[in-house]
């Protein structure tokens, strides 16, 4: 989704802004632009295409300004074009705005402004913002900074939807105003310089101290100072947060792509996520979830709500919650949940899973659940993200920044955290301790097993080279193995653009088997002990119809009819989705590399989906 950066200091803004935009490229975008304050006038440059092209455009100009805002746009209203790119300036070129989010009532606002002789150069919803600021500023008696802030404030009060906004004005060439609601924005505090950005990694190389804005909080930034205001424009005192990540952990670390790096970081991500929640011979610990036995007994239903890969992590948690804690659990896609009138009351626990913590549908589903009286619990990888600020309870995966659009280490970390959380609930509910102990031991072994697995995967690379030209790939599984089938299918289609689907193996005969013909590739996951024989019969059915088969298993399945078997380490079957996905992440990765595509930034996709 769109990315915002801004700089105010003593250095030339242009390279700092381009650097920040480059760091935000992972969010997905189709155009980029910037405004630099040059001698109390705006220099706005923007184009359709990559940040690199914007950088070439910028380098043709001798820009010396030390204050600027910049943006990567992911088109929602209006096609990708230089006119529609941000920043957008008002008609008199005195206010320049970058915006992430959607102004839902932009048509109404545009008509209002047109009635007041404003005109529009783009098809965007954003262009109403600088013009509205101009309109309200013109109503103020004095041209003061307070009046500028008031004009931004009044404008925001007329915007329906979500926004993170950075504003410059030629009337006040030494300040910048920012505000956010339901879209991400952080402020980095430097020494004689300050930064704004859509996420922390963009400016980690410059500062470790960040302020996290809450919804409807405003800030005026100058080189030396940051002043905060609440929604009534009363001054606020805010504590900055020291970020401990080192800047290089957001870089590629010698790997060819972020996705490959992140796949190989999984043992560490799982280890970090286990952290102090689970230690050998001890009960599970979640100090941030102080639930009692009475509370958990009062929960009649759990909804797990998420999108895409995060939703697949929820599928495994559902099986564990129902089998181990005996609490009825449903997994919902957030975009469906928010509109399907789910039956929620005070005896409902709603768990929201989101790597970014900014996914618009998941955030809206959370707000809905809260308004209906449910207890809400957020699981995210990003501290201070919107979802974590809304939920009653929050716990974090510690996968580190995930940059590749296709989620890998966040997924395995999510299942790990959810598994420990289920055990924690089970301990509070005093469920069977010998089963719990076995799962706990297996969780502690996961990082080492993931390492073993990753050290021996050349076979999958070679197999990917053999089959990369396939037009369709089908993934099969039963029980928990279906979850891996669904996630692998998503991984393959999103980065390689190969058509793929996942089916429950038992459903084959009810329709999908009609798709199987000579050389169709069928991938099957076989780890759930009671279901292996049944799954093998299903695989036999596709082999009879000419399919090639790739089998991922932790059992000794000898069958000369299978085209390729990849053996993975055995673990408690509840946890097998954490290991069985790893070779299939690499399978998707190598197929995509073989096709010569950009693995980290697949077409049409954004890392953080902050619009509905
Ligand atoms: C797929 C992928 C997406 C995300 C989904 C939710 O590889 O990454 O399906 O899982 O967009 O994102 P978060 O977890 O940030 O809410």
Coordinates of C-alpha atoms in Angstrom, one line a residue, residues 182-562:
X182 CA -6.5 4.2 10.8
X183 CA -3.4 4.4 8.6
X184 CA 0.2 3.9 9.8
X185 CA 2.6 6.8 10.5
X186 CA 5.6 7.1 12.9
X187 CA 7.8 10.0 13.7
X188 CA 11.6 9.5 14.1
X189 CA 13.4 11.9 16.3
X190 CA 17.0 12.8 15.4
X191 CA 19.5 15.4 16.5
X192 CA 18.6 18.6 14.8
X193 CA 16.5 16.7 12.3
X194 CA 13.2 14.7 12.4
X195 CA 11.6 12.1 10.1
X196 CA 8.2 10.8 9.3
X197 CA 7.5 7.5 7.7
X198 CA 4.9 4.8 7.3
X199 CA 7.0 2.3 9.2
X200 CA 10.0 2.2 11.5
X201 CA 12.6 0.4 9.3
X202 CA 12.5 3.2 6.7
X203 CA 14.6 5.5 8.9
X204 CA 16.2 3.1 11.3
X205 CA 19.6 3.9 9.9
X206 CA 19.1 7.5 11.0
X207 CA 17.5 7.2 14.4
X208 CA 16.4 4.7 17.0
X209 CA 13.9 7.0 18.7
X210 CA 10.4 6.9 17.4
X211 CA 7.0 8.4 18.4
X212 CA 3.9 6.4 17.6
X213 CA 0.9 8.6 16.8
X214 CA -2.5 7.4 18.0
X215 CA -5.6 8.0 15.9
X216 CA -6.5 11.7 15.5
X217 CA -3.2 12.9 17.1
X218 CA -1.4 15.8 15.3
X219 CA 2.2 16.8 15.4
X220 CA 4.1 19.9 14.2
X221 CA 7.6 19.1 13.3
X222 CA 10.5 21.5 13.0
X223 CA 14.2 20.7 12.8
X224 CA 14.7 20.9 16.6
X225 CA 11.3 20.1 18.0
X226 CA 8.2 18.0 17.8
X227 CA 5.0 19.3 19.3
X228 CA 2.0 16.9 19.8
X229 CA -1.7 17.7 20.0
X230 CA -4.8 15.7 20.7
X231 CA -8.0 15.8 18.7
X232 CA -9.1 19.0 20.4
X233 CA -5.7 20.6 19.6
X234 CA -4.6 20.5 23.3
X235 CA -0.9 20.0 23.6
X236 CA 0.1 16.4 24.5
X237 CA 3.2 14.9 26.1
X238 CA 4.4 11.8 24.4
X239 CA 7.2 9.3 25.3
X240 CA 9.4 8.2 22.4
X241 CA 10.1 4.5 22.0
X242 CA 13.6 3.2 21.6
X243 CA 13.8 0.6 18.8
X244 CA 16.3 -2.2 19.5
X245 CA 16.4 -3.7 16.0
X246 CA 19.6 -3.1 14.2
X247 CA 19.4 -1.4 10.8
X248 CA 21.0 -4.4 9.0
X249 CA 18.3 -6.8 10.1
X250 CA 16.1 -4.9 7.7
X251 CA 18.6 -5.5 4.8
X252 CA 19.2 -8.6 2.8
X253 CA 22.2 -9.9 4.7
X254 CA 23.8 -11.4 1.6
X255 CA 20.8 -13.3 0.4
X256 CA 19.7 -12.8 -3.2
X257 CA 16.2 -11.8 -2.1
X258 CA 14.4 -10.9 1.1
X259 CA 12.1 -13.9 0.7
X260 CA 15.0 -16.3 0.7
X261 CA 16.6 -14.5 3.7
X262 CA 13.3 -14.7 5.5
X263 CA 12.8 -18.4 4.8
X264 CA 16.2 -19.1 6.2
X265 CA 15.5 -16.8 9.2
X266 CA 12.7 -19.1 10.4
X267 CA 14.7 -21.1 13.0
X268 CA 15.6 -17.8 14.6
X269 CA 12.2 -16.3 14.3
X270 CA 10.6 -19.4 15.9
X271 CA 13.2 -19.4 18.7
X272 CA 12.6 -15.7 19.3
X273 CA 8.9 -16.1 19.3
X274 CA 9.0 -19.0 21.8
X275 CA 11.1 -16.6 23.9
X276 CA 10.1 -16.7 27.6
X277 CA 6.6 -18.0 26.8
X278 CA 7.8 -21.5 27.0
X279 CA 10.8 -22.9 28.9
X280 CA 11.8 -26.5 29.5
X281 CA 10.0 -28.0 32.5
X282 CA 7.9 -24.9 33.2
X283 CA 4.3 -23.8 32.7
X284 CA 3.6 -21.6 29.7
X285 CA 3.8 -17.8 30.4
X286 CA 1.9 -15.0 28.9
X287 CA 2.0 -12.1 31.4
X288 CA 0.2 -10.0 28.8
X289 CA -2.8 -12.4 28.8
X290 CA -3.8 -12.6 32.5
X291 CA -6.7 -15.0 31.9
X292 CA -8.4 -17.0 34.7
X293 CA -10.0 -20.4 34.6
X294 CA -13.4 -18.7 35.2
X295 CA -12.8 -16.4 32.3
X296 CA -11.8 -19.2 29.9
X297 CA -14.7 -21.4 31.1
X298 CA -17.0 -18.5 30.3
X299 CA -15.9 -18.4 26.7
X300 CA -18.5 -20.2 24.6
X301 CA -16.9 -19.5 21.3
X302 CA -13.6 -18.3 19.8
X303 CA -13.4 -16.6 16.5
X304 CA -10.0 -16.4 14.8
X305 CA -10.1 -13.6 12.3
X306 CA -7.4 -12.7 9.7
X307 CA -6.6 -12.5 6.0
X308 CA -4.5 -14.7 3.7
X309 CA -1.5 -16.4 5.2
X310 CA -2.4 -15.2 8.7
X311 CA -5.8 -16.8 8.3
X312 CA -4.0 -20.1 7.4
X313 CA -2.1 -19.9 10.7
X314 CA -5.5 -19.6 12.4
X315 CA -6.6 -22.9 10.9
X316 CA -4.0 -24.8 12.8
X317 CA -4.9 -22.9 16.0
X318 CA -8.6 -23.9 15.6
X319 CA -7.7 -27.6 15.5
X320 CA -5.6 -27.2 18.6
X321 CA -8.2 -25.1 20.5
X322 CA -10.9 -27.6 19.8
X323 CA -8.9 -30.8 20.3
X324 CA -6.9 -29.7 23.4
X325 CA -9.0 -27.0 25.1
X326 CA -12.4 -28.2 23.9
X327 CA -13.5 -24.7 23.0
X328 CA -15.6 -24.4 19.8
X329 CA -13.6 -22.3 17.4
X330 CA -14.3 -20.8 14.0
X331 CA -11.8 -19.3 11.6
X332 CA -13.0 -16.3 9.6
X333 CA -11.6 -14.3 6.7
X334 CA -11.7 -10.7 8.0
X335 CA -13.4 -9.2 5.0
X336 CA -16.2 -11.7 5.3
X337 CA -16.5 -11.6 9.1
X338 CA -17.1 -7.9 9.2
X339 CA -20.1 -8.1 6.9
X340 CA -21.7 -11.4 7.8
X341 CA -23.2 -10.4 11.1
X342 CA -21.3 -13.0 13.3
X343 CA -22.9 -14.0 16.5
X344 CA -20.8 -12.2 19.1
X345 CA -21.4 -11.5 22.7
X346 CA -19.5 -11.0 25.9
X347 CA -18.8 -14.8 26.0
X348 CA -16.9 -14.6 22.8
X349 CA -13.2 -14.3 22.5
X350 CA -12.0 -12.9 19.1
X351 CA -8.4 -13.5 18.1
X352 CA -7.0 -11.3 15.3
X353 CA -3.8 -12.3 13.6
X354 CA -1.9 -9.9 11.5
X355 CA 1.8 -9.7 10.6
X356 CA 1.7 -6.0 9.8
X357 CA -1.0 -5.1 12.3
X358 CA -2.3 -2.7 9.7
X359 CA -4.6 -4.8 7.5
X360 CA -7.8 -2.7 7.0
X361 CA -10.2 -5.6 7.1
X362 CA -8.7 -7.2 10.2
X363 CA -8.7 -3.9 11.9
X364 CA -12.4 -3.2 11.0
X365 CA -13.4 -6.7 12.1
X366 CA -11.6 -6.1 15.5
X367 CA -13.5 -2.8 16.0
X368 CA -16.8 -4.7 15.2
X369 CA -16.1 -7.4 17.7
X370 CA -15.2 -4.9 20.3
X371 CA -18.4 -2.9 19.7
X372 CA -20.4 -6.2 20.3
X373 CA -18.8 -6.8 23.6
X374 CA -16.4 -9.6 22.8
X375 CA -13.0 -9.9 24.4
X376 CA -10.4 -9.1 21.7
X377 CA -6.9 -10.3 21.4
X378 CA -4.4 -9.2 18.8
X379 CA -1.4 -11.2 17.5
X380 CA 1.0 -9.1 15.5
X381 CA 4.6 -8.9 14.4
X382 CA 4.8 -5.1 14.6
X383 CA 4.9 -3.3 17.9
X384 CA 2.5 -0.3 18.2
X385 CA 0.7 -1.2 14.9
X386 CA -3.0 -0.2 14.7
X387 CA -4.4 -3.6 15.6
X388 CA -2.3 -3.8 18.7
X389 CA -3.6 -0.4 19.8
X390 CA -7.2 -1.4 19.4
X391 CA -7.3 -4.8 21.0
X392 CA -8.0 -5.5 24.7
X393 CA -5.0 -7.9 24.8
X394 CA -1.9 -8.1 22.7
X395 CA 0.8 -10.6 22.2
X396 CA 3.6 -10.5 19.6
X397 CA 5.4 -12.8 17.3
X398 CA 9.1 -11.9 17.2
X399 CA 9.9 -12.7 13.6
X400 CA 11.7 -9.4 13.0
X401 CA 10.8 -7.2 10.0
X402 CA 9.3 -9.1 7.1
X403 CA 10.0 -7.3 3.9
X404 CA 9.1 -9.8 1.1
X405 CA 5.5 -9.5 0.1
X406 CA 5.0 -13.2 0.5
X407 CA 4.8 -14.0 4.1
X408 CA 7.1 -16.9 5.4
X409 CA 8.7 -16.4 8.7
X410 CA 5.7 -14.5 10.1
X411 CA 3.5 -17.5 9.3
X412 CA 5.6 -20.1 11.1
X413 CA 6.1 -17.7 14.0
X414 CA 2.3 -17.1 14.2
X415 CA 1.6 -20.9 14.4
X416 CA 4.3 -21.2 17.0
X417 CA 2.9 -18.5 19.2
X418 CA -0.6 -19.7 18.8
X419 CA 0.4 -23.3 19.7
X420 CA 2.0 -22.0 22.9
X421 CA -1.0 -19.9 23.7
X422 CA -3.3 -22.9 23.3
X423 CA -1.2 -24.8 25.7
X424 CA -1.3 -21.8 28.1
X425 CA -5.1 -21.9 27.9
X426 CA -5.1 -25.7 28.4
X427 CA -2.9 -25.3 31.5
X428 CA -5.3 -22.7 33.0
X429 CA -8.2 -25.1 32.2
X430 CA -6.3 -28.0 33.8
X431 CA -6.4 -30.2 30.7
X432 CA -4.4 -33.5 30.2
X433 CA -0.9 -32.8 31.2
X434 CA 0.9 -35.6 29.5
X435 CA -0.3 -34.6 26.0
X436 CA 0.6 -31.0 26.9
X437 CA 4.1 -32.0 27.9
X438 CA 4.7 -33.8 24.6
X439 CA 3.7 -30.8 22.6
X440 CA 5.8 -28.5 24.7
X441 CA 8.9 -30.6 24.2
X442 CA 8.2 -30.7 20.5
X443 CA 7.8 -26.9 20.3
X444 CA 11.2 -26.4 22.0
X445 CA 12.8 -28.7 19.4
X446 CA 11.2 -26.8 16.4
X447 CA 14.1 -24.3 15.8
X448 CA 16.7 -27.1 15.6
X449 CA 14.4 -29.2 13.3
X450 CA 13.8 -26.2 11.1
X451 CA 17.5 -25.7 10.9
X452 CA 18.1 -29.3 9.9
X453 CA 15.4 -29.1 7.3
X454 CA 16.8 -25.9 5.7
X455 CA 20.3 -27.4 5.6
X456 CA 19.2 -30.2 3.2
X457 CA 16.9 -28.9 0.6
X458 CA 18.7 -29.1 -2.7
X459 CA 16.3 -31.7 -3.9
X460 CA 13.4 -29.3 -3.8
X461 CA 15.4 -26.8 -5.8
X462 CA 16.1 -29.4 -8.5
X463 CA 12.5 -30.5 -8.6
X464 CA 11.3 -26.9 -9.0
X465 CA 13.6 -26.6 -12.0
X466 CA 12.0 -29.7 -13.6
X467 CA 8.4 -28.5 -13.2
X468 CA 8.5 -24.7 -13.3
X469 CA 6.7 -24.6 -16.7
X470 CA 3.6 -26.3 -15.4
X471 CA 0.4 -24.3 -16.0
X472 CA -1.5 -25.7 -13.0
X473 CA -0.4 -27.2 -9.7
X474 CA -2.8 -28.7 -7.2
X475 CA -2.2 -29.2 -3.5
X476 CA -3.9 -31.9 -1.4
X477 CA -4.1 -32.6 2.3
X478 CA -6.4 -33.9 5.0
X479 CA -6.8 -32.3 8.5
X480 CA -3.8 -30.2 9.5
X481 CA -2.1 -31.1 6.2
X482 CA -4.8 -29.2 4.3
X483 CA -3.6 -26.0 6.1
X484 CA -0.2 -26.5 4.5
X485 CA -1.8 -27.3 1.2
X486 CA -3.7 -24.0 1.3
X487 CA -0.7 -21.9 2.4
X488 CA 1.6 -23.5 -0.2
X489 CA -0.9 -22.9 -3.0
X490 CA -1.2 -19.2 -2.0
X491 CA 2.6 -18.9 -1.9
X492 CA 3.0 -20.5 -5.3
X493 CA 0.3 -18.5 -7.1
X494 CA 1.2 -15.1 -5.6
X495 CA 4.8 -15.1 -6.6
X496 CA 5.1 -17.4 -9.7
X497 CA 1.7 -16.5 -11.2
X498 CA 1.1 -20.3 -11.8
X499 CA -2.5 -21.3 -11.3
X500 CA -2.8 -23.4 -8.2
X501 CA -5.5 -24.6 -5.9
X502 CA -5.7 -26.5 -2.6
X503 CA -8.2 -29.3 -2.0
X504 CA -9.1 -31.5 0.9
X505 CA -8.0 -34.9 -0.4
X506 CA -11.3 -36.4 0.5
X507 CA -13.1 -33.9 -1.7
X508 CA -11.2 -34.9 -4.9
X509 CA -13.9 -37.3 -6.1
X510 CA -16.6 -34.7 -5.6
X511 CA -15.3 -32.6 -8.5
X512 CA -11.7 -31.5 -8.6
X513 CA -10.4 -34.9 -9.9
X514 CA -11.9 -33.9 -13.3
X515 CA -9.0 -31.4 -13.6
X516 CA -6.3 -34.1 -13.5
X517 CA -4.7 -35.1 -16.8
X518 CA -1.4 -36.4 -18.0
X519 CA 1.5 -34.6 -16.2
X520 CA -0.7 -32.4 -14.0
X521 CA 1.5 -31.7 -10.9
X522 CA -0.2 -32.7 -7.6
X523 CA 1.6 -31.9 -4.3
X524 CA 0.4 -33.8 -1.2
X525 CA 1.3 -33.3 2.4
X526 CA 1.3 -36.4 4.6
X527 CA 2.0 -35.9 8.3
X528 CA -1.2 -36.5 10.2
X529 CA -0.8 -40.1 11.5
X530 CA -4.5 -41.3 11.3
X531 CA -5.1 -39.9 7.8
X532 CA -2.0 -41.0 5.9
X533 CA -3.5 -44.2 4.5
X534 CA -6.6 -42.4 3.3
X535 CA -4.5 -39.7 1.7
X536 CA -2.3 -42.2 -0.1
X537 CA -5.4 -43.7 -1.7
X538 CA -6.4 -40.3 -3.0
X539 CA -2.9 -39.8 -4.4
X540 CA -3.1 -43.1 -6.1
X541 CA -6.3 -41.9 -7.8
X542 CA -4.6 -38.9 -9.3
X543 CA -1.5 -41.0 -10.4
X544 CA -3.9 -43.4 -12.2
X545 CA -5.1 -40.4 -14.2
X546 CA -1.5 -39.4 -15.2
X547 CA -0.6 -36.9 -12.5
X548 CA 3.0 -36.3 -11.4
X549 CA 3.3 -36.2 -7.6
X550 CA 5.4 -34.4 -5.0
X551 CA 5.0 -35.8 -1.5
X552 CA 6.0 -33.9 1.6
X553 CA 6.1 -36.2 4.6
X554 CA 7.7 -36.9 7.9
X555 CA 6.8 -40.7 7.7
X556 CA 8.5 -43.5 5.9
X557 CA 6.2 -43.8 3.0
X558 CA 7.8 -46.0 0.4
X559 CA 5.9 -45.8 -2.9
X560 CA 7.6 -46.1 -6.2
X561 CA 4.6 -44.5 -8.0
X562 CA 5.4 -41.1 -6.4

